[in-house]
Structures are given as C-alpha cells and as structure tokens.
Amino acid sequence: MEIEGIIVDIDYVTEEGRSIIRMTLRQGENIFSVYDPSFYPHFYIAPSTPAITKEMIEKVEISNDGERIKPKSVEEKEISIRGRKSRVFRIETLNSKNVPKLSEALEEFGERYEHDVVFWKRYLIDKGISPISGARIRAREENGKLFVEEISKAVIDKPLIKYICFDIETYNPQEVPRPEVDPILMISYICDGLKGVLTTRKIDNKDFVRTFSSEKDMIEEFSRIVRENDIDAIVGYNSSNFDIPYLIKRAEKLKADFAISRYNTVPKQEHHGLLESVKIPGRINVDAYHVAKFISVVGASEKLQRANRFTLAEVYAAITGNAKKMVDRKNIWQIWDGSDADREELADYSLGDAVSLKQVYDFFIPLEIEIARVTGTTLGEACISTTGQLVEYFLMRYAFDNGEIVPGKPSEQEIDRRNANPIEGAYVKTPEAGVYRSIAVFDFRSLYPSIIIAYNIDPSTLSRDNNAEYHEAPNGVRFLKKPEGIVPKALRILLKERGQVKNAYKKNPENVFLGARSQALKIIANSFYGYLGYARSRWYSRDCAGSVTALGRDYITKTMAAAVAAGFKVLYSDTDSIFLLMDEKTKEQAIDFMKKYNATLPETMELELEDFYVSGVFVGKRGAEGGGAKKKYALLSESGRIKIRGFELVRRDWSNVSRETQRMVLDTILKDGSKEKAIAIVKDVVKRLRDGTVEINQLVIRTQLRKKIDSYDNKSPEVSAAKKAISAGVKTKDELEGATIGYVVTKKGSSISEKAELAEMAKDYDADYYINHQIIPSTLKILKELGVSEDELKGLGMQKKLGG
C-alpha cells in the first residue's frame, strides 16, 4: 500500500535486541504506524594509518552489559572531512545503545564520527525526510504491522494537526501543590470544536462542566478524550514542568490509566539541553511556554515585547490585546472549599485557561511548523530547540547531502577552552544622550549571513596557502575562494529562498504560512554566525566567527563614513544598523543615499530602510557625561508604532509599577513631546506610593534563585525572602531552589534584605524604597535628558535645568 502524509512522531523500538525505527504518520483523517527494520544504527571511523583494514575492524568484539557486541557490517568509503576527501569505515550495529561503547572500542583504529547522532535523527537525515513537510511510503503489511519498503519525501502544503489545549487546577493549601497529597481539582480542555471542564464536585449553571465520582475517573476521562479524538499535539503552558508531571504522579498514586501515547504508554519526562521536556510516543508535546520564550528571544514577534513576564495571562494579553479571566491562584484551595458561586467562578477561570491557550497556540504554531520544515526536524523537537540546536540539525542534514561528515560534539574540556578565549564583538557607536526628532534607521539585510557567503567563511575553507586564491578578513584570517564551504552554501540557499518567499508574501499577505516561513528562514539564517562561535557547536571556529565580526565592524564603519560624506549626521550605530538624523534632509535624499551605497556592496549584501521615526529617546550611560548607552532607546515611527530597546520595562527584576510608569513617560515624551506631562505622571505615582494606594501585586520584584540557597554568600533581598518563607513553613528549599520568586520590600526591618518578603507573605510595602530605587531611577534615565532633576520628580522643588 502507499501512504502519503506528515510524520507526527518518530522514535525507535527494541525488538529481539534490534533497534527498529517507528513512525507515526497522518494521512488526512487516518493515522498509521509504520516500521523500518531495514535501517541500522551506524557511525564512522577515520583510520589513523593506511595499514588499518576493514577486516581488522570486523574482528573487534566487546562486552556490554553481559552481551557480546561486534559490528554487524563494515564498509569502506570515501567521504569529506572538513573539506578534504578521506578514507573512512562505516560501521553498522544492531542496537542503537551499542553505538557509544563499540565506537569507543574502535578509537584505537582512528577518530570516530557521528557516534553521537540520535538514531531517529540519523534516519531522517539519511532518508532526506522532513517530517512535517511530508513523506511518501510504500509499505507491506505483515502480522498486522506495516513495514517500509520504500520511503521518499513529499510536499504537504497544509498539514492537518489535531490538537488539544488543556490545563489543570490543583488543591494547594501550601500554595505550591504537592502531587503526593494534593488532588487535581479540574482539567479543562478544548479540541476540535469540543470544550469543557472535568471536575469531581457538582457545579450547577455551567453546561460545560462534567462531574466525576473520583479524581481517578476524571484523569481517565481526559485520557479517553485524547485517544478517542485521535489527538496529534497535546498543548499546555509550562506543562512539561508542571501539568503533565503532576498528572503522571497523581495517576500513579491513584492507579489511574494515563496512557495517553498512541502506543498505550504513559508520557516520559526527559531532559533536552537545559529544558525539561516530555515525550509522548506517537504524539507531539507542545509546551507553549517554551515556544513563547523562544519567539521572544529571537525577536520574531513584536507583540511579545508587551509581556513583562511569560505567564499565560501576559502572553495572551500581549498577542490579543485582551485580558483573560483571573483568580488568585495561591487561594485556589479556598475557592474550591468555598461556596457554589466560588466553584462556578473557578470553572470559568479553568476553561478560560484552555481557551486562551488555544489562541496562543494558533498564533505561534505557524512559525513553529515552518521552523520544523526549514530545519527538517519534527514539530515536537522544533518546539523545544534553541537556535543553535536548530542550526546544528540543519547543517547535519546539509552535510550528509553534500558528502561531508558531521564533526563530533566537543568535550567539556574543549568547551571550557573555547569559553576562555572570547571573540571580539560588533562595532557600536554610542549616541549622545537626549531626545531627537526626525530619524532614519537603516540596517543591513542579513549582514552576517551575507558576509559568510561573500567571503566563503567556513571551517573547511580556512587557508594558510599563500599560492591559493583567497579572501582576507581584517583580522588577517584567509578563506579559500573555492570550493564553496558547507556553511556559506547552506546560507546561500536559505537567503535565496527567503527572498522568494518574501516576494510571494507581499503579493499574498493573508497567507500566514508564507509570513511564518519568511520568519523561520530569517531566524535560522541569522543564527549561523552565533553557532560558529558557540562553544558547544560541532562546527565551532574562532577564526570563522572572529572574521565575521571583524568584517561586520569594517562594513558598518564604512557605511557611517559614506553617510557623513552624503551630508547626514550619524546618531547611533550597532552591529548592522545606523541611525541618521534627517535635519533638513528629505526622505527621498535618504533613499537615494541607500541606493547609491548598495551599488558598492557585494552581491549578497544590501542596506535596507527599517523606518522613518518622528522622535527618539536615547538615555545616558551610567557615570558618563553626555555619553549615551548602547541598545537603550525608544523610537516613535510615523505610523505610531513605538520601538523600545533595553529599558527596564522588558526586565522581570523590576516591579510592574516601575515598568508601567516608565512606559507612560516614554509614550508621553515620544508622542506629546511634553516634559511637563511626563513629570506629572511620575509625581502622581510617587504620591500614590506615599499614600499607600498602590496594590502590593504591582510592587513584586522577580528574580531567579540559580544556586542552592545555603551557598549564597551575600544576603540579597531574594535570598533573605526565601529563607524567611522556609522558616515560616510557607515554602521548602526544594520548592525555591532554581525557582523564579517574587518578593516585596516591606516596612519591617532596617536594610532592604531584612525588609524583603515573598509576595504572598507581604502585608505592606516600603514606599521610600520603591520611590528611590524603582520609580525615580527608571524614569530619570529618560527625563534627565530633558534637564529634569531627581528632586523635581519627588516634588521637592526644581534645580537648574540643562534644557527644556
């Protein structure tokens, strides 16, 4: 039979000592499980001397956990290692778990390669399959199972992915719920037109609520909903850290069936780099919290700049502009034990979580689908990967397609050595602090990728041969002009496709997948430079990364000089962008400068207009007279859009009241140009703080406890607050260590550390602290550029101004 569809999940099973690839494939409304026993785990050995033969390797036999292990087959091949054709042996084994030990034993014959490539990834690479793009399989049926006879790539334009968004509410008399004793109260869900709340207490007046006689029955009903609705993606928010592990533990305690995989197994918790993840065989685990954080870090959604913290409520508000229904989460147990009306409110809140999550998922998932397509990985893997991991997987696939062996992962000692020898960064021209009018901002389209392509920058093209034709970077490093390296070759294809996709998207702006693919291509292409300089990279090269930044510095300084020659004043520049003061210049003159300068650049490089801005605020550098800080500014475009970089409102270690006050001040300065209105805003907040009318939840300061609490030398406010909570029995060390905590500076105590208490324990606040250490510092950064003094903001009179 022939099947064509998307690969929802791929892993492997072990049968009779053999590792066998298993794929879960969706074709329209149908799901198939397909196995491929013809593919074996393998790795390579590059022999250290010509005397080493295939027969010598074939004779090697080792013991692993009492089992005798030897190569299944050995094949001599010619393959490229860092651009040089090399003799290697391709060694197959029966079981994936034997690869590390067998490859280690064979190191006496030479250097090993690709022994650290995960088996299912190895399969996708070798077969040239991109799971979410689609696969075409000719299969045979045998003993009720489907086996691959032939597999090739396909193109599925609009993949059907059935998903369920869910959330749980738990009993929490200790605020932090304990799965060993605290039950799950509600499970909310929405999928395929169905939505509801499962619970264990009767709740009237809510037709979406279904009541069960026990928590066990409720958990098993959720499992049934997942199975009977044939769900592909199980979507939660922070669900890999909380919801799914909690469900696993409660189900285990209650002996409930929580086998929600397609293969009748319980989800498995795993580590994925620094992240906690969950594997659900046959399905996709999507933790939208990880997705939101990733998209924010790469700057792929301007809307996310509105989120101060990555709670579901804040992310939902940022992308929709609406507020979701909220309850006091720390008091959920009291709401549950309260009145019928209280439980009705809790049911509305619970369902609201699932409904809000669906909108968050719908907003983010097109980009994640396109990232998976561009890199050729699974959707589940794309949703938990860093940019470095995505670039690595893309390069591994591209290396295989071009007959290049994949370099090994570096050792911890090598990582330490790389980190100890940092690479010089980009050029930055800091601005003169102040408020400016009429600014044109230009930036290079994909500057670093363009440099890599133009100069053929790749670890394999490094040249010390004076007779060869080469490019030379300003740091003296040379790169062969030919042949083209894997890294620039891959980037050339990515940038070419992005150009085509951008043009198509301009003609069809309603196509969200075209827009998402353009973003995905940009994210991956712009991450190549960082990957070359990343200490854990397989393709790390200090010479390569250092040459890219050296060339970047050279191009940006030449661009600034050209702008000055054209009669513009350069206000600021950073990495790949320049900010020009228009003064008497027209937009047409700015565009003309850009076009003329582009004619002098290499083919792959182009200066683009980002936007014309009506006004901008650039703040001063700490301790500097008149000098501006880098990456710390706010701009107002002609369309009314405000672009903010580097201010406290995008940091979580400042209180909401300081962030919001700063945002209001920025809005007023940029839009109204009124210093007086801005001062009035600050004075009003200062007054409300002194009057005690600001709500405590607006004063919470958040920070992460990254070490063991007892290992901190200094008595910082967050550590002091944590220790008080432990002494009071409100929290345990396990709950706090590694956690992001919120604390409030209260009135009781002589120092800030003594005054700090966890937000849930705080009964009052120290107004002077918030005025002097939060409100004034965050707003004075801006207003001092207008000649406003600290005393004036506090309402204590005016000092001599520098200007108005």
CSV table of C-alpha atoms in Angstrom, one decimal, residues 37-284:
chain,number,residue,atom,x,y,z
A,37,PRO,CA,13.7,-2.8,10.1
A,38,SER,CA,16.0,-2.3,7.1
A,39,PHE,CA,17.8,0.7,8.6
A,40,TYR,CA,20.6,0.2,11.2
A,41,PRO,CA,22.4,2.4,13.6
A,42,HIS,CA,25.8,3.4,12.3
A,43,PHE,CA,28.9,5.6,12.8
A,44,TYR,CA,32.3,6.2,11.1
A,45,ILE,CA,35.9,5.6,11.9
A,46,ALA,CA,38.6,7.6,10.1
A,47,PRO,CA,41.6,5.3,10.3
A,48,SER,CA,44.8,6.8,11.7
A,49,THR,CA,47.1,4.9,9.3
A,50,PRO,CA,46.6,3.4,5.8
A,51,ALA,CA,47.6,0.0,7.3
A,52,ILE,CA,44.2,-0.4,9.1
A,53,THR,CA,41.9,-2.6,7.1
A,54,LYS,CA,38.2,-3.5,7.1
A,55,GLU,CA,39.0,-7.0,8.3
A,56,MET,CA,40.7,-5.7,11.4
A,57,ILE,CA,37.6,-3.7,12.4
A,58,GLU,CA,35.3,-6.6,11.6
A,59,LYS,CA,37.1,-8.8,14.1
A,60,VAL,CA,36.6,-6.4,17.1
A,61,GLU,CA,34.2,-7.8,19.7
A,62,ILE,CA,33.4,-6.3,23.1
A,63,SER,CA,31.1,-7.0,26.1
A,64,ASN,CA,28.3,-4.6,27.0
A,65,ASP,CA,26.1,-5.4,30.0
A,66,GLY,CA,26.9,-9.1,29.5
A,67,GLU,CA,26.2,-9.0,25.8
A,68,ARG,CA,28.8,-9.7,23.2
A,69,ILE,CA,28.9,-6.9,20.7
A,70,LYS,CA,30.6,-6.7,17.3
A,71,PRO,CA,29.9,-4.8,14.1
A,72,LYS,CA,27.0,-6.0,12.0
A,73,SER,CA,28.8,-4.8,8.9
A,74,VAL,CA,31.8,-2.7,7.9
A,75,GLU,CA,32.0,-0.7,4.7
A,76,GLU,CA,35.0,1.2,3.4
A,77,LYS,CA,34.0,4.6,1.9
A,78,GLU,CA,35.5,7.9,0.7
A,79,ILE,CA,33.9,10.9,2.4
A,80,SER,CA,34.8,14.6,3.0
A,81,ILE,CA,36.1,15.6,6.5
A,82,ARG,CA,36.3,19.4,6.8
A,83,GLY,CA,36.5,19.7,3.1
A,84,ARG,CA,39.2,17.0,2.5
A,85,LYS,CA,38.4,13.7,0.9
A,86,SER,CA,39.2,11.0,3.4
A,87,ARG,CA,39.1,7.2,3.8
A,88,VAL,CA,36.6,6.1,6.4
A,89,PHE,CA,34.8,2.9,7.6
A,90,ARG,CA,31.1,2.9,8.0
A,91,ILE,CA,30.2,0.6,10.9
A,92,GLU,CA,26.7,-0.7,11.4
A,93,THR,CA,25.3,-2.2,14.7
A,94,LEU,CA,22.1,-4.0,15.6
A,95,ASN,CA,21.2,-1.9,18.6
A,96,SER,CA,21.4,1.9,19.0
A,97,LYS,CA,22.5,1.6,22.6
A,98,ASN,CA,25.7,-0.3,21.5
A,99,VAL,CA,27.0,2.6,19.4
A,100,PRO,CA,28.8,4.5,22.2
A,101,LYS,CA,30.6,1.5,23.6
A,102,LEU,CA,31.5,0.0,20.2
A,103,SER,CA,32.7,3.3,18.8
A,104,GLU,CA,34.8,3.9,21.9
A,105,ALA,CA,36.4,0.5,21.5
A,106,LEU,CA,37.3,1.2,17.9
A,107,GLU,CA,39.0,4.5,18.7
A,108,GLU,CA,42.3,2.7,18.7
A,109,PHE,CA,42.0,2.5,14.9
A,110,GLY,CA,41.3,6.2,14.4
A,111,GLU,CA,38.9,9.1,15.1
A,112,ARG,CA,35.2,8.3,15.4
A,113,TYR,CA,32.5,10.4,13.9
A,114,GLU,CA,28.7,10.6,14.1
A,115,HIS,CA,28.5,8.2,17.0
A,116,ASP,CA,26.7,10.9,18.9
A,117,VAL,CA,23.8,11.3,16.4
A,118,VAL,CA,20.5,10.2,17.8
A,119,PHE,CA,19.2,7.1,15.9
A,120,TRP,CA,15.8,8.6,14.7
A,121,LYS,CA,17.6,11.8,13.6
A,122,ARG,CA,20.1,9.7,11.7
A,123,TYR,CA,17.2,8.0,9.9
A,124,LEU,CA,15.6,11.3,8.8
A,125,ILE,CA,19.0,12.7,7.7
A,126,ASP,CA,19.9,9.6,5.6
A,127,LYS,CA,16.5,9.3,4.1
A,128,GLY,CA,16.2,13.0,3.3
A,129,ILE,CA,12.8,13.3,5.0
A,130,SER,CA,11.4,16.4,6.6
A,131,PRO,CA,8.6,15.1,8.9
A,132,ILE,CA,6.1,18.0,8.9
A,133,SER,CA,6.8,18.6,5.2
A,134,GLY,CA,5.6,15.1,4.4
A,135,ALA,CA,6.7,11.6,3.4
A,136,ARG,CA,5.6,9.1,0.8
A,137,ILE,CA,5.8,5.5,1.9
A,138,ARG,CA,5.3,2.2,0.0
A,139,ALA,CA,4.6,-0.3,2.7
A,140,ARG,CA,3.8,-4.0,3.1
A,141,GLU,CA,1.6,-5.5,5.8
A,142,GLU,CA,2.9,-8.4,7.8
A,143,ASN,CA,1.4,-9.9,11.0
A,144,GLY,CA,-0.8,-6.8,11.4
A,145,LYS,CA,2.1,-4.3,11.1
A,146,LEU,CA,3.1,-2.0,8.3
A,147,PHE,CA,6.8,-2.1,7.2
A,148,VAL,CA,8.6,0.3,4.9
A,149,GLU,CA,9.6,-0.9,1.5
A,150,GLU,CA,10.4,2.5,0.1
A,151,ILE,CA,10.3,6.0,1.6
A,152,SER,CA,10.8,9.4,0.0
A,153,LYS,CA,10.0,13.0,0.7
A,154,ALA,CA,6.6,14.6,-0.2
A,155,VAL,CA,5.2,18.1,0.0
A,156,ILE,CA,2.1,18.6,2.1
A,157,ASP,CA,1.2,22.3,1.9
A,158,LYS,CA,-1.3,22.4,4.7
A,159,PRO,CA,-0.6,19.8,7.3
A,160,LEU,CA,-3.6,18.6,9.4
A,161,ILE,CA,-2.6,18.5,13.0
A,162,LYS,CA,-5.3,17.6,15.5
A,163,TYR,CA,-4.6,19.2,18.8
A,164,ILE,CA,-6.0,19.6,22.3
A,165,CYS,CA,-5.2,22.5,24.6
A,166,PHE,CA,-5.5,21.7,28.3
A,167,ASP,CA,-4.8,23.0,31.8
A,168,ILE,CA,-5.2,21.6,35.3
A,169,GLU,CA,-6.1,23.2,38.6
A,170,THR,CA,-4.8,21.6,41.8
A,171,TYR,CA,-5.6,21.8,45.5
A,172,ASN,CA,-2.8,24.0,47.1
A,173,PRO,CA,-3.2,24.7,50.9
A,174,GLN,CA,0.6,25.2,51.0
A,175,GLU,CA,0.3,27.4,47.8
A,176,VAL,CA,2.7,25.1,45.9
A,177,PRO,CA,0.7,21.9,45.2
A,178,ARG,CA,2.2,18.6,46.3
A,179,PRO,CA,1.4,15.7,43.9
A,180,GLU,CA,1.8,13.1,46.7
A,181,VAL,CA,-1.1,14.6,48.7
A,182,ASP,CA,-2.9,17.4,46.8
A,183,PRO,CA,-5.5,16.3,44.3
A,184,ILE,CA,-6.2,17.6,40.8
A,185,LEU,CA,-9.5,19.6,41.1
A,186,MET,CA,-10.2,20.4,37.4
A,187,ILE,CA,-8.9,19.5,33.9
A,188,SER,CA,-10.0,22.0,31.3
A,189,TYR,CA,-9.7,21.3,27.5
A,190,ILE,CA,-10.6,22.4,24.1
A,191,CYS,CA,-10.2,20.4,20.9
A,192,ASP,CA,-11.9,20.0,17.5
A,193,GLY,CA,-15.0,22.0,18.5
A,194,LEU,CA,-15.2,20.4,21.9
A,195,LYS,CA,-14.5,22.2,25.2
A,196,GLY,CA,-15.2,21.5,28.8
A,197,VAL,CA,-14.1,21.2,32.4
A,198,LEU,CA,-13.7,17.9,34.1
A,199,THR,CA,-14.1,18.0,37.9
A,200,THR,CA,-15.0,16.0,41.0
A,201,ARG,CA,-17.7,18.3,42.5
A,202,LYS,CA,-21.0,19.1,41.1
A,203,ILE,CA,-21.1,22.6,39.7
A,204,ASP,CA,-24.5,23.9,38.6
A,205,ASN,CA,-25.3,26.6,36.0
A,206,LYS,CA,-22.2,25.6,33.9
A,207,ASP,CA,-23.2,23.3,31.0
A,208,PHE,CA,-19.5,22.8,30.0
A,209,VAL,CA,-18.7,21.1,33.3
A,210,ARG,CA,-18.8,17.3,33.7
A,211,THR,CA,-18.6,15.9,37.2
A,212,PHE,CA,-16.9,12.5,38.1
A,213,SER,CA,-17.2,10.5,41.3
A,214,SER,CA,-13.4,10.4,41.8
A,215,GLU,CA,-10.2,12.0,40.7
A,216,LYS,CA,-9.2,8.7,39.1
A,217,ASP,CA,-12.2,8.7,36.9
A,218,MET,CA,-11.6,12.3,35.9
A,219,ILE,CA,-8.0,11.6,34.8
A,220,GLU,CA,-9.1,8.5,32.9
A,221,GLU,CA,-11.7,10.6,31.1
A,222,PHE,CA,-9.1,13.1,30.0
A,223,SER,CA,-7.0,10.1,28.7
A,224,ARG,CA,-10.1,8.8,26.8
A,225,ILE,CA,-10.7,12.2,25.2
A,226,VAL,CA,-7.1,12.3,23.9
A,227,ARG,CA,-7.3,8.8,22.5
A,228,GLU,CA,-10.8,9.0,21.0
A,229,ASN,CA,-10.3,12.3,19.4
A,230,ASP,CA,-7.1,11.0,17.7
A,231,ILE,CA,-5.0,13.9,19.0
A,232,ASP,CA,-1.6,14.6,17.5
A,233,ALA,CA,-0.5,17.6,19.6
A,234,ILE,CA,-1.1,17.9,23.3
A,235,VAL,CA,-0.7,21.6,24.1
A,236,GLY,CA,-0.1,23.0,27.6
A,237,TYR,CA,1.5,26.0,29.2
A,238,ASN,CA,4.5,25.2,31.4
A,239,SER,CA,3.1,21.7,31.0
A,240,SER,CA,6.4,19.9,30.7
A,241,ASN,CA,7.4,21.2,34.1
A,242,PHE,CA,4.1,21.1,35.9
A,243,ASP,CA,0.8,19.8,34.4
A,244,ILE,CA,2.0,16.5,32.7
A,245,PRO,CA,4.4,15.5,35.5
A,246,TYR,CA,1.7,16.2,38.0
A,247,LEU,CA,-0.8,14.1,36.1
A,248,ILE,CA,1.7,11.3,35.8
A,249,LYS,CA,2.3,11.3,39.6
A,250,ARG,CA,-1.4,11.5,40.5
A,251,ALA,CA,-2.3,8.8,38.1
A,252,GLU,CA,0.5,6.6,39.5
A,253,LYS,CA,-0.7,7.2,43.1
A,254,LEU,CA,-4.4,6.6,42.2
A,255,LYS,CA,-3.6,3.7,39.8
A,256,ALA,CA,-5.4,5.6,37.1
A,257,ASP,CA,-4.9,5.0,33.3
A,258,PHE,CA,-2.9,7.9,32.0
A,259,ALA,CA,-1.5,6.0,28.9
A,260,ILE,CA,-2.1,8.9,26.5
A,261,SER,CA,0.5,7.9,24.0
A,262,ARG,CA,-0.6,6.2,20.8
A,263,TYR,CA,1.2,3.1,22.0
A,264,ASN,CA,-0.6,2.7,25.3
A,265,THR,CA,2.2,4.1,27.4
A,266,VAL,CA,2.5,6.9,29.9
A,267,PRO,CA,4.4,10.1,28.9
A,268,LYS,CA,8.1,10.1,29.8
A,269,GLN,CA,9.9,13.0,31.3
A,270,GLU,CA,13.2,13.8,29.6
A,271,HIS,CA,16.0,16.4,29.6
A,272,HIS,CA,16.5,18.4,26.4
A,273,GLY,CA,19.6,20.5,26.9
A,274,LEU,CA,18.7,22.9,29.8
A,275,LEU,CA,15.0,22.3,29.3
A,276,GLU,CA,12.6,19.8,30.9
A,277,SER,CA,10.6,18.1,28.2
A,278,VAL,CA,8.0,15.3,27.9
A,279,LYS,CA,8.0,12.5,25.3
A,280,ILE,CA,4.5,11.2,24.3
A,281,PRO,CA,5.2,8.4,21.8
A,282,GLY,CA,3.1,8.8,18.7
A,283,ARG,CA,2.0,12.3,19.6
A,284,ILE,CA,3.6,15.8,19.9
